[in-house]
Amino acid sequence: MNYRELGNTGIMISEVSFGTWAIGGSWGRTSDAEALKSLEYAIEQGVNFFDTADVYGDGHSEELLAKATKGKENQIYIATKFCRQGDIFDPKNYSYEQVSAYCEASLRRLNREAIDLYQIHCPVTEILKDGRVFEVLDRLQKEGKIRHYGVSVETVEEGLICLEYPNVKSLQIIFNMFRQKPLETLIPEAYQKGTGLLVRLPLASGLLTGKFTAEHVFEADDHRRFNENGEAFNVGETFAGLGFQKGVELADQLTWIGEGRKSMASAALRWILDQKEITCIIPGFKNVKQVEDNLTTLETKPFSEEEKQAVQRFYEENVKDYIRGPY
């Protein structure tokens, strides 16, 4: 395992880490036994950072992480998120009283004394512009309930707003071969300011594994079925904002990235880690095999400059005009 510093916090985290949305729910059938086995396997392989949220399975993924990391609290870092249990448009949802209640509930589920990284979970832009929520997080930090805080953002604009606040230690962004806009300004500016970058949806909800056909049907409780067009939340959180059919078509044109590498998926993840500014990727998983597959990224050869340019051209000429939603 390789480790990179989380911004300027001094915390070294595994460059391949994992998100726990899938084991909490909204990705089809899950098994707690398999999830715990997968978490244990990841930790054995040197993974020391996991991302979760209070709404993943209504807190269930936090509880699973508590079980998996019991006795290892000082070695395994956990990032969780808040605000989506309430009305994300209501300023009261970001008050000290409400955020403190969210925080204490997460601490109980995680069975920890402090949260390593507490993130605002894709708030509306106006809340970030207002800025009072950062004063609330500063207060929780002084109280010792959280060690550091960051923001999970939907757009480049939101990320740039957050960078104006010096205590924001990390940004969680959607970034992959199908969603390269952050490379233009957000990624270099965050790096310059010493802000960590966590990459969610690195495989564009599975499109960049190359395993789907246009005929594939997802389970009813899988967000890739019920949120394909942004019916439940931001459309960018599903297939990076591409429609499924278009996404499969584009993925078929990118299979060349897997040639001479472990797989198309490991190549897509490697491309992200080839950007020195990125702290870590946080792909999801539901079983040990998926953890194993994602960890093959560590043995996957880097992209040459010619290949990087080809991936950028492909995005500019074939992909970006089809991305929907705030970006």
GROMACS .gro file of C-alpha atoms in nm:
model
  327
    1MET     CA    1   0.000   0.000   0.000
    2ASN     CA    2   0.111   0.356  -0.069
    3TYR     CA    3   0.008   0.645   0.155
    4ARG     CA    4  -0.045   1.014   0.081
    5GLU     CA    5  -0.092   1.303   0.323
    6LEU     CA    6  -0.448   1.426   0.368
    7GLY     CA    7  -0.390   1.789   0.274
    8ASN     CA    8  -0.171   1.948   0.539
    9THR     CA    9  -0.319   1.755   0.834
   10GLY     CA   10  -0.018   1.528   0.885
   11ILE     CA   11  -0.248   1.226   0.848
   12MET     CA   12  -0.117   0.969   0.600
   13ILE     CA   13  -0.396   0.770   0.435
   14SER     CA   14  -0.397   0.483   0.188
   15GLU     CA   15  -0.416   0.606  -0.170
   16VAL     CA   16  -0.667   0.329  -0.238
   17SER     CA   17  -0.929   0.370   0.031
   18PHE     CA   18  -1.296   0.277   0.027
   19GLY     CA   19  -1.640   0.434   0.041
   20THR     CA   20  -1.921   0.254   0.222
   21TRP     CA   21  -2.233   0.379   0.044
   22ALA     CA   22  -2.279   0.041  -0.125
   23ILE     CA   23  -2.269  -0.165   0.196
   24GLY     CA   24  -2.512   0.076   0.364
   25GLY     CA   25  -2.775   0.054   0.091
   26SER     CA   26  -2.899   0.200  -0.242
   27TRP     CA   27  -2.676  -0.028  -0.450
   28GLY     CA   28  -2.893  -0.340  -0.455
   29ARG     CA   29  -2.877  -0.638  -0.219
   30THR     CA   30  -2.611  -0.634   0.051
   31SER     CA   31  -2.488  -0.877   0.318
   32ASP     CA   32  -2.353  -0.756   0.652
   33ALA     CA   33  -2.139  -1.067   0.688
   34GLU     CA   34  -1.984  -1.011   0.347
   35ALA     CA   35  -1.941  -0.639   0.416
   36LEU     CA   36  -1.755  -0.708   0.742
   37LYS     CA   37  -1.539  -0.970   0.573
   38SER     CA   38  -1.457  -0.719   0.300
   39LEU     CA   39  -1.369  -0.444   0.549
   40GLU     CA   40  -1.145  -0.686   0.741
   41TYR     CA   41  -0.970  -0.790   0.419
   42ALA     CA   42  -0.914  -0.427   0.314
   43ILE     CA   43  -0.761  -0.344   0.652
   44GLU     CA   44  -0.531  -0.648   0.628
   45GLN     CA   45  -0.409  -0.514   0.292
   46GLY     CA   46  -0.311  -0.181   0.447
   47VAL     CA   47  -0.623   0.027   0.381
   48ASN     CA   48  -0.648   0.273   0.671
   49PHE     CA   49  -0.920   0.515   0.560
   50PHE     CA   50  -1.292   0.468   0.503
   51ASP     CA   51  -1.558   0.718   0.399
   52THR     CA   52  -1.917   0.692   0.517
   53ALA     CA   53  -2.222   0.910   0.596
   54ASP     CA   54  -2.509   0.918   0.842
   55VAL     CA   55  -2.756   0.851   0.559
   56TYR     CA   56  -2.584   0.540   0.420
   57GLY     CA   57  -2.836   0.279   0.524
   58ASP     CA   58  -2.966   0.534   0.778
   59GLY     CA   59  -2.643   0.501   0.978
   60HIS     CA   60  -2.592   0.131   0.913
   61SER     CA   61  -2.259   0.170   0.734
   62GLU     CA   62  -2.126   0.367   1.034
   63GLU     CA   63  -2.227   0.078   1.260
   64LEU     CA   64  -2.052  -0.172   1.033
   65LEU     CA   65  -1.735   0.038   1.043
   66ALA     CA   66  -1.752   0.046   1.423
   67LYS     CA   67  -1.754  -0.336   1.429
   68ALA     CA   68  -1.478  -0.370   1.170
   69THR     CA   69  -1.243  -0.121   1.338
   70LYS     CA   70  -1.301  -0.212   1.703
   71GLY     CA   71  -0.964  -0.208   1.879
   72LYS     CA   72  -0.805  -0.037   1.578
   73GLU     CA   73  -0.951   0.310   1.633
   74ASN     CA   74  -0.605   0.470   1.648
   75GLN     CA   75  -0.488   0.307   1.325
   76ILE     CA   76  -0.795   0.333   1.101
   77TYR     CA   77  -0.927   0.676   1.004
   78ILE     CA   78  -1.296   0.731   0.939
   79ALA     CA   79  -1.457   1.018   0.753
   80THR     CA   80  -1.831   1.061   0.784
   81LYS     CA   81  -2.077   1.320   0.659
   82PHE     CA   82  -2.385   1.510   0.774
   83CYS     CA   83  -2.678   1.734   0.669
   84ARG     CA   84  -2.880   1.506   0.441
   85GLN     CA   85  -3.095   1.370   0.721
   86GLY     CA   86  -3.260   1.711   0.723
   87ASP     CA   87  -3.367   1.978   0.476
   88ILE     CA   88  -3.046   2.072   0.297
   89PHE     CA   89  -3.198   2.408   0.192
   90ASP     CA   90  -3.286   2.517   0.548
   91PRO     CA   91  -3.016   2.719   0.730
   92LYS     CA   92  -3.141   2.571   1.061
   93ASN     CA   93  -3.013   2.234   0.937
   94TYR     CA   94  -2.660   2.375   0.971
   95SER     CA   95  -2.701   2.540   1.313
   96TYR     CA   96  -2.473   2.446   1.602
   97GLU     CA   97  -2.757   2.261   1.777
   98GLN     CA   98  -2.848   2.053   1.475
   99VAL     CA   99  -2.494   1.976   1.355
  100SER     CA  100  -2.389   1.889   1.710
  101ALA     CA  101  -2.681   1.644   1.728
  102TYR     CA  102  -2.581   1.489   1.394
  103CYS     CA  103  -2.223   1.462   1.513
  104GLU     CA  104  -2.306   1.299   1.845
  105ALA     CA  105  -2.535   1.047   1.673
  106SER     CA  106  -2.254   0.952   1.433
  107LEU     CA  107  -2.009   0.922   1.723
  108ARG     CA  108  -2.246   0.681   1.898
  109ARG     CA  109  -2.284   0.465   1.587
  110LEU     CA  110  -1.911   0.473   1.517
  111ASN     CA  111  -1.837   0.407   1.885
  112ARG     CA  112  -1.561   0.670   1.879
  113GLU     CA  113  -1.466   0.970   2.091
  114ALA     CA  114  -1.390   1.192   1.791
  115ILE     CA  115  -1.452   1.186   1.416
  116ASP     CA  116  -1.128   1.201   1.218
  117LEU     CA  117  -1.282   1.391   0.926
  118TYR     CA  118  -1.634   1.537   0.940
  119GLN     CA  119  -1.773   1.646   0.603
  120ILE     CA  120  -2.071   1.852   0.500
  121HIS     CA  121  -2.262   1.620   0.268
  122CYS     CA  122  -2.324   1.804  -0.059
  123PRO     CA  123  -2.496   2.113   0.083
  124VAL     CA  124  -2.655   2.373  -0.141
  125THR     CA  125  -2.422   2.643  -0.273
  126GLU     CA  126  -2.589   2.921  -0.073
  127ILE     CA  127  -2.499   2.753   0.257
  128LEU     CA  128  -2.132   2.747   0.158
  129LYS     CA  129  -2.142   3.110   0.046
  130ASP     CA  130  -2.303   3.208   0.378
  131GLY     CA  131  -2.017   3.040   0.565
  132ARG     CA  132  -2.171   3.016   0.911
  133VAL     CA  133  -2.159   2.636   0.901
  134PHE     CA  134  -1.779   2.658   0.910
  135GLU     CA  135  -1.799   2.850   1.238
  136VAL     CA  136  -2.013   2.564   1.372
  137LEU     CA  137  -1.750   2.311   1.266
  138ASP     CA  138  -1.473   2.521   1.422
  139ARG     CA  139  -1.668   2.506   1.749
  140LEU     CA  140  -1.709   2.127   1.731
  141GLN     CA  141  -1.337   2.097   1.660
  142LYS     CA  142  -1.252   2.304   1.969
  143GLU     CA  143  -1.482   2.077   2.171
  144GLY     CA  144  -1.282   1.775   2.054
  145LYS     CA  145  -1.573   1.604   1.879
  146ILE     CA  146  -1.407   1.626   1.538
  147ARG     CA  147  -1.038   1.633   1.445
  148HIS     CA  148  -1.067   1.788   1.099
  149TYR     CA  149  -1.346   1.886   0.864
  150GLY     CA  150  -1.409   1.902   0.492
  151VAL     CA  151  -1.686   1.926   0.235
  152SER     CA  152  -1.829   1.684  -0.019
  153VAL     CA  153  -1.915   1.905  -0.317
  154GLU     CA  154  -2.113   1.866  -0.637
  155THR     CA  155  -1.954   2.139  -0.848
  156VAL     CA  156  -1.626   2.313  -0.918
  157GLU     CA  157  -1.779   2.642  -0.802
  158GLU     CA  158  -1.866   2.494  -0.462
  159GLY     CA  159  -1.516   2.353  -0.425
  160LEU     CA  160  -1.360   2.691  -0.498
  161ILE     CA  161  -1.587   2.858  -0.239
  162CYS     CA  162  -1.473   2.606   0.024
  163LEU     CA  163  -1.108   2.677  -0.050
  164GLU     CA  164  -1.162   3.031   0.082
  165TYR     CA  165  -1.199   2.885   0.432
  166PRO     CA  166  -0.856   2.784   0.569
  167ASN     CA  167  -0.985   2.518   0.810
  168VAL     CA  168  -1.146   2.316   0.529
  169LYS     CA  169  -0.889   2.038   0.513
  170SER     CA  170  -1.042   1.827   0.238
  171LEU     CA  171  -1.277   1.830  -0.057
  172GLN     CA  172  -1.457   1.522  -0.176
  173ILE     CA  173  -1.519   1.545  -0.549
  174ILE     CA  174  -1.663   1.343  -0.837
  175PHE     CA  175  -1.367   1.292  -1.068
  176ASN     CA  176  -1.302   1.025  -1.328
  177MET     CA  177  -1.229   0.982  -1.699
  178PHE     CA  178  -1.588   1.084  -1.776
  179ARG     CA  179  -1.580   1.390  -1.549
  180GLN     CA  180  -1.256   1.581  -1.594
  181LYS     CA  181  -1.363   1.942  -1.536
  182PRO     CA  182  -1.204   1.958  -1.185
  183LEU     CA  183  -0.862   1.930  -1.352
  184GLU     CA  184  -0.895   2.280  -1.498
  185THR     CA  185  -0.895   2.491  -1.181
  186LEU     CA  186  -1.021   2.311  -0.870
  187ILE     CA  187  -0.763   2.033  -0.840
  188PRO     CA  188  -0.455   2.254  -0.890
  189GLU     CA  189  -0.587   2.525  -0.657
  190ALA     CA  190  -0.672   2.276  -0.381
  191TYR     CA  191  -0.325   2.125  -0.410
  192GLN     CA  192  -0.162   2.468  -0.391
  193LYS     CA  193  -0.358   2.548  -0.074
  194GLY     CA  194  -0.274   2.216   0.091
  195THR     CA  195  -0.630   2.083   0.081
  196GLY     CA  196  -0.678   1.707   0.048
  197LEU     CA  197  -0.877   1.566  -0.242
  198LEU     CA  198  -1.090   1.253  -0.198
  199VAL     CA  199  -1.230   1.112  -0.521
  200ARG     CA  200  -1.573   0.952  -0.511
  201LEU     CA  201  -1.736   0.767  -0.803
  202PRO     CA  202  -1.394   0.699  -0.958
  203LEU     CA  203  -1.551   0.434  -1.182
  204ALA     CA  204  -1.859   0.640  -1.273
  205SER     CA  205  -2.097   0.406  -1.086
  206GLY     CA  206  -1.934   0.105  -1.251
  207LEU     CA  207  -1.940   0.225  -1.613
  208LEU     CA  208  -1.560   0.236  -1.625
  209THR     CA  209  -1.532  -0.131  -1.537
  210GLY     CA  210  -1.649  -0.202  -1.892
  211LYS     CA  211  -1.868  -0.483  -1.759
  212PHE     CA  212  -2.212  -0.346  -1.845
  213THR     CA  213  -2.412  -0.393  -2.163
  214ALA     CA  214  -2.691  -0.161  -2.273
  215GLU     CA  215  -2.944  -0.433  -2.178
  216HIS     CA  216  -2.839  -0.448  -1.812
  217VAL     CA  217  -3.121  -0.387  -1.560
  218PHE     CA  218  -3.035  -0.277  -1.205
  219GLU     CA  219  -3.229  -0.382  -0.896
  220ALA     CA  220  -3.518  -0.159  -0.790
  221ASP     CA  221  -3.337  -0.035  -0.476
  222ASP     CA  222  -3.018   0.049  -0.666
  223HIS     CA  223  -2.970   0.424  -0.726
  224ARG     CA  224  -2.839   0.341  -1.072
  225ARG     CA  225  -3.199   0.251  -1.152
  226PHE     CA  226  -3.400   0.500  -0.947
  227ASN     CA  227  -3.171   0.803  -0.990
  228GLU     CA  228  -3.043   0.768  -1.347
  229ASN     CA  229  -3.202   1.101  -1.439
  230GLY     CA  230  -3.167   1.273  -1.101
  231GLU     CA  231  -3.507   1.169  -0.967
  232ALA     CA  232  -3.387   1.130  -0.606
  233PHE     CA  233  -3.072   1.347  -0.580
  234ASN     CA  234  -2.811   1.514  -0.799
  235VAL     CA  235  -2.788   1.334  -1.132
  236GLY     CA  236  -2.409   1.366  -1.122
  237GLU     CA  237  -2.395   1.110  -0.840
  238THR     CA  238  -2.515   0.842  -1.082
  239PHE     CA  239  -2.303   0.749  -1.385
  240ALA     CA  240  -2.117   1.084  -1.343
  241GLY     CA  241  -2.419   1.257  -1.494
  242LEU     CA  242  -2.432   1.049  -1.811
  243GLY     CA  243  -2.739   0.849  -1.907
  244PHE     CA  244  -2.676   0.475  -1.874
  245GLN     CA  245  -2.708   0.394  -2.244
  246LYS     CA  246  -2.471   0.675  -2.342
  247GLY     CA  247  -2.233   0.576  -2.066
  248VAL     CA  248  -2.210   0.217  -2.188
  249GLU     CA  249  -2.150   0.339  -2.542
  250LEU     CA  250  -1.867   0.567  -2.426
  251ALA     CA  251  -1.714   0.301  -2.200
  252ASP     CA  252  -1.698   0.064  -2.497
  253GLN     CA  253  -1.483   0.323  -2.674
  254LEU     CA  254  -1.240   0.336  -2.381
  255THR     CA  255  -1.160  -0.033  -2.343
  256TRP     CA  256  -0.810   0.032  -2.484
  257ILE     CA  257  -0.701   0.172  -2.146
  258GLY     CA  258  -0.702  -0.182  -2.006
  259GLU     CA  259  -0.457  -0.317  -2.262
  260GLY     CA  260  -0.135  -0.417  -2.089
  261ARG     CA  261  -0.295  -0.347  -1.749
  262LYS     CA  262  -0.481  -0.558  -1.493
  263SER     CA  263  -0.825  -0.450  -1.615
  264MET     CA  264  -1.016  -0.155  -1.753
  265ALA     CA  265  -1.129  -0.071  -1.399
  266SER     CA  266  -0.779  -0.075  -1.250
  267ALA     CA  267  -0.664   0.141  -1.541
  268ALA     CA  268  -0.940   0.396  -1.477
  269LEU     CA  269  -0.841   0.411  -1.109
  270ARG     CA  270  -0.470   0.431  -1.195
  271TRP     CA  271  -0.539   0.732  -1.419
  272ILE     CA  272  -0.682   0.918  -1.119
  273LEU     CA  273  -0.390   0.831  -0.893
  274ASP     CA  274  -0.149   0.942  -1.164
  275GLN     CA  275  -0.262   1.296  -1.075
  276LYS     CA  276  -0.019   1.385  -0.794
  277GLU     CA  277  -0.269   1.629  -0.642
  278ILE     CA  278  -0.518   1.353  -0.553
  279THR     CA  279  -0.501   1.218  -0.197
  280CYS     CA  280  -0.700   0.899  -0.249
  281ILE     CA  281  -0.974   0.725  -0.438
  282ILE     CA  282  -1.273   0.586  -0.248
  283PRO     CA  283  -1.442   0.327  -0.472
  284GLY     CA  284  -1.732   0.133  -0.327
  285PHE     CA  285  -1.758  -0.242  -0.270
  286LYS     CA  286  -2.003  -0.509  -0.162
  287ASN     CA  287  -1.777  -0.814  -0.141
  288VAL     CA  288  -1.414  -0.922  -0.102
  289LYS     CA  289  -1.372  -0.975  -0.477
  290GLN     CA  290  -1.453  -0.609  -0.544
  291VAL     CA  291  -1.201  -0.499  -0.279
  292GLU     CA  292  -0.939  -0.723  -0.439
  293ASP     CA  293  -1.017  -0.587  -0.785
  294ASN     CA  294  -0.986  -0.226  -0.671
  295LEU     CA  295  -0.656  -0.297  -0.496
  296THR     CA  296  -0.502  -0.423  -0.822
  297THR     CA  297  -0.473  -0.053  -0.905
  298LEU     CA  298  -0.156  -0.055  -0.695
  299GLU     CA  299   0.009  -0.295  -0.942
  300THR     CA  300  -0.124  -0.124  -1.255
  301LYS     CA  301   0.126   0.063  -1.470
  302PRO     CA  302   0.093   0.443  -1.488
  303PHE     CA  303  -0.032   0.626  -1.796
  304SER     CA  304   0.217   0.771  -2.041
  305GLU     CA  305   0.187   1.136  -2.143
  306GLU     CA  306   0.050   1.026  -2.481
  307GLU     CA  307  -0.215   0.815  -2.312
  308LYS     CA  308  -0.311   1.098  -2.078
  309GLN     CA  309  -0.354   1.329  -2.375
  310ALA     CA  310  -0.568   1.068  -2.552
  311VAL     CA  311  -0.795   1.036  -2.246
  312GLN     CA  312  -0.829   1.415  -2.227
  313ARG     CA  313  -0.914   1.443  -2.598
  314PHE     CA  314  -1.173   1.169  -2.563
  315TYR     CA  315  -1.342   1.359  -2.281
  316GLU     CA  316  -1.335   1.692  -2.468
  317GLU     CA  317  -1.460   1.552  -2.799
  318ASN     CA  318  -1.697   1.275  -2.693
  319VAL     CA  319  -1.806   1.305  -2.331
  320LYS     CA  320  -1.842   1.651  -2.178
  321ASP     CA  321  -2.137   1.767  -2.385
  322TYR     CA  322  -2.344   1.473  -2.257
  323ILE     CA  323  -2.293   1.534  -1.884
  324ARG     CA  324  -2.609   1.652  -1.712
  325GLY     CA  325  -2.663   1.840  -1.387
  326PRO     CA  326  -2.453   2.098  -1.199
  327TYR     CA  327  -2.090   2.039  -1.271
   0.00000   0.00000   0.00000
